[in-house]
CSV table of C-alpha atoms in Angstrom, one decimal:
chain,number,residue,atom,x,y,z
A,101,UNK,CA,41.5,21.5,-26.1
A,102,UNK,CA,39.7,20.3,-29.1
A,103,UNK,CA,39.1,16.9,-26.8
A,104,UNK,CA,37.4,18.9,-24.1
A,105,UNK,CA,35.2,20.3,-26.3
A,106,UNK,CA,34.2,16.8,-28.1
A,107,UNK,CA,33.3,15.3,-24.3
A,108,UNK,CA,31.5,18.5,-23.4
A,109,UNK,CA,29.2,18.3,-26.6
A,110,UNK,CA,28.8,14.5,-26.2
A,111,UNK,CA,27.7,15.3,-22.6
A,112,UNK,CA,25.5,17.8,-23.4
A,113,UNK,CA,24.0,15.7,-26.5
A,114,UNK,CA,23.3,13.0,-24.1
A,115,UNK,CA,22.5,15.0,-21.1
A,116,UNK,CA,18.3,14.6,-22.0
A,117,UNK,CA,18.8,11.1,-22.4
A,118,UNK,CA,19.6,10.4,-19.2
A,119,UNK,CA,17.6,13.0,-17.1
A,120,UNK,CA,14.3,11.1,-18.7
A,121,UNK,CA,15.2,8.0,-18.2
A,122,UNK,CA,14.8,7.3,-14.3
A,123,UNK,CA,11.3,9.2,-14.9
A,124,UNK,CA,8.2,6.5,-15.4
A,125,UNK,CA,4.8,7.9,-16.5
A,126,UNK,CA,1.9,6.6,-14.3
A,127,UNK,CA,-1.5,6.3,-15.1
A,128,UNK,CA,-4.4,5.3,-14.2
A,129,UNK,CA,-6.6,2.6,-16.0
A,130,UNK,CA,-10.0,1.1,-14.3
A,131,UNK,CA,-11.8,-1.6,-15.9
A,132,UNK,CA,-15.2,-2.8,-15.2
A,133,UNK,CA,-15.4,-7.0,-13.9
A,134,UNK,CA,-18.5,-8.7,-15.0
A,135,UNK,CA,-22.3,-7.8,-13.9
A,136,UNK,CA,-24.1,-10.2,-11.8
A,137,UNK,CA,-27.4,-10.7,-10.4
A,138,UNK,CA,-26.9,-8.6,-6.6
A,139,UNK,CA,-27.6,-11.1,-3.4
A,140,UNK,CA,-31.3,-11.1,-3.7
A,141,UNK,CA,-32.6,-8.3,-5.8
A,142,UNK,CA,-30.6,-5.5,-8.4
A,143,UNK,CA,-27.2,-6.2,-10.3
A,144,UNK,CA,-23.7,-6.0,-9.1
A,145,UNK,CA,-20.5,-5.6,-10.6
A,146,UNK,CA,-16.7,-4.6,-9.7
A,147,UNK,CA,-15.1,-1.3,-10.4
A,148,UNK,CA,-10.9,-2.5,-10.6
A,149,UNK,CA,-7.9,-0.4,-10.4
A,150,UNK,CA,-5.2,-1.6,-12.8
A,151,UNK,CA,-3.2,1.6,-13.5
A,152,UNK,CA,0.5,2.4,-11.7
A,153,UNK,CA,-1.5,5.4,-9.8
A,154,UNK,CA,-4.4,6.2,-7.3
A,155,UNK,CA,-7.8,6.4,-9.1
A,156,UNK,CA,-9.3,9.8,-7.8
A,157,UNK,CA,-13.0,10.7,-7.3
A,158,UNK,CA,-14.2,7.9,-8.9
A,159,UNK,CA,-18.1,8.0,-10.0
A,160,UNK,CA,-20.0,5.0,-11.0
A,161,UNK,CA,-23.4,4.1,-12.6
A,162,UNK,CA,-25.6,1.2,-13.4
A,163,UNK,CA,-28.2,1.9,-16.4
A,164,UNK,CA,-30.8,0.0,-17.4
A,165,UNK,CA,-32.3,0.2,-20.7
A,166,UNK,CA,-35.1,-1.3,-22.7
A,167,UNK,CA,-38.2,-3.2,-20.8
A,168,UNK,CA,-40.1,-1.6,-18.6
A,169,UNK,CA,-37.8,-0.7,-15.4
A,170,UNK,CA,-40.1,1.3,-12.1
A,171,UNK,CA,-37.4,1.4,-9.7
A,172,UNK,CA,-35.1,3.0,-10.0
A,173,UNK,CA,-37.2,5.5,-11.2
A,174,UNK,CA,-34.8,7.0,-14.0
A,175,UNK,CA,-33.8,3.6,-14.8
A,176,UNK,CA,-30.2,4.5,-13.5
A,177,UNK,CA,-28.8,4.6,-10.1
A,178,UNK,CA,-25.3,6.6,-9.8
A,179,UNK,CA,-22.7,6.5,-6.8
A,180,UNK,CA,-19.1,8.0,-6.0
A,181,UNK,CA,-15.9,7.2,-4.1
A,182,UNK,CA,-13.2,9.0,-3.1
A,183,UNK,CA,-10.5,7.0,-4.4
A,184,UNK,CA,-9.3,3.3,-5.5
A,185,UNK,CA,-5.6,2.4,-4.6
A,186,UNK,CA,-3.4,1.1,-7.1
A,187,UNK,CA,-4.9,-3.0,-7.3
A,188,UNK,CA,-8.2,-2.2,-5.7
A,189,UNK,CA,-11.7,-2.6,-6.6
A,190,UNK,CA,-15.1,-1.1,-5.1
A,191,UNK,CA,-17.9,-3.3,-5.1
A,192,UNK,CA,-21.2,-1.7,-6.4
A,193,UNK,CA,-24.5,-2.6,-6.3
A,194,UNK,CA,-27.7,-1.2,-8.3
A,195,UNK,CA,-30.1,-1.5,-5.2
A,196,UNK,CA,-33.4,-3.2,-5.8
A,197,UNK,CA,-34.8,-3.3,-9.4
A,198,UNK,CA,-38.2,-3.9,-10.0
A,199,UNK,CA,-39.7,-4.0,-13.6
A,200,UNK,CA,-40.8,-6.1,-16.5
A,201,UNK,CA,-38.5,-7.0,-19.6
A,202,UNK,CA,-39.0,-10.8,-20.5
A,203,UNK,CA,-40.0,-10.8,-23.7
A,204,UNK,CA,-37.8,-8.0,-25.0
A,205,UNK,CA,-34.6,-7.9,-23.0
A,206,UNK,CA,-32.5,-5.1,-21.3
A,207,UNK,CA,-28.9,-3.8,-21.9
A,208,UNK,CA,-27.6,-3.1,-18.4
A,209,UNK,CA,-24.7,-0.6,-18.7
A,210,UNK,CA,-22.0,-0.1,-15.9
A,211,UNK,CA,-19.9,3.0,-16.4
A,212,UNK,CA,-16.8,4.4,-14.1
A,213,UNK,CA,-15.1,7.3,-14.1
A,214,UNK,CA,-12.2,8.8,-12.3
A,215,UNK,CA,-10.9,12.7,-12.6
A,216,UNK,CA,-7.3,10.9,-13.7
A,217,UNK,CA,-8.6,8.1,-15.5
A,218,UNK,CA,-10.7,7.5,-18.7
A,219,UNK,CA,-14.4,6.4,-18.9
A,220,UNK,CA,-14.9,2.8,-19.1
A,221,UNK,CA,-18.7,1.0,-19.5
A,222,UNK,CA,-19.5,-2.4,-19.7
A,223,UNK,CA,-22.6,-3.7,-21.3
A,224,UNK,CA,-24.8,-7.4,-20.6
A,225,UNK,CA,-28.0,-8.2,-21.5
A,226,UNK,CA,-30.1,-9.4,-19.3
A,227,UNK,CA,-34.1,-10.1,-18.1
A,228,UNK,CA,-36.1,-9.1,-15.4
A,229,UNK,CA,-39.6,-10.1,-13.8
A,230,UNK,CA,-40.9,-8.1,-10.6
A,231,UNK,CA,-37.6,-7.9,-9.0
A,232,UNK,CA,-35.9,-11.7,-10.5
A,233,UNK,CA,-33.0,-10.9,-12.6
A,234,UNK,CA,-31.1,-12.8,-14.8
A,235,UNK,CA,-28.1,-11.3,-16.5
């Protein structure tokens, strides 16, 4: 009787141990790849899935600071997305940017943010002249 009780105990001692352990927390984690000059005009950049889980409603911006930036007016131009799967990546472009910043240069700032992920920005310096960019 005594032995019963020792294996029911042990059982019940170990009982969490082993209902947690098949369980695996996912997450998810974006990261920002580098900025680039866009195809002709603007800035560019990569918005990357690396988490275990589906980024959801993911928003995105492009800021650009210092110089003197006329389009976008605002100096920032903002998008969204649905969702990322798990090793994806959405491509995002600024649009054309038109401005002046050669002698003092501009921080161009890439943010993301998903409803189950943390923010994550990204920061370059870089020139522009009319609408040449060089980051």
């Amino acid at each position: 009787m005594r032995k019963q009780y020792c294996i029911v105990i042990c059982m019940l001692v170990m009982l969490p141990i082993f209902s947690t352990a098949g369980l695996a927390h996912q997450s998810t984690v974006l990261e920002i790849g580098e900025i680039d000059e866009g195809l002709l005009v603007g800035v560019a950049s990569i918005i990357k899935n690396i988490g275990d889980a589906p980024a959801k409603d993911v928003a995105w911006s492009i800021r650009f600071e210092g110089g003197i930036v006329l389009i976008p007016l605002g100096s920032e131009r903002n998008g969204a997305c649905d969702s990322i799967d798990v090793g994806g990546e959405k491509n995002i472009f600024s649009g054309p940017v038109f401005g002046f910043g050669v002698l003092r240069p501009m921080e161009i700032t890439v943010s993301a943010q998903a409803s189950n992920a943390d923010p994550v920005k990204r920061t370059e310096i870089g020139w522009i002249f009319l609408f040449i960019m060089q980051v």
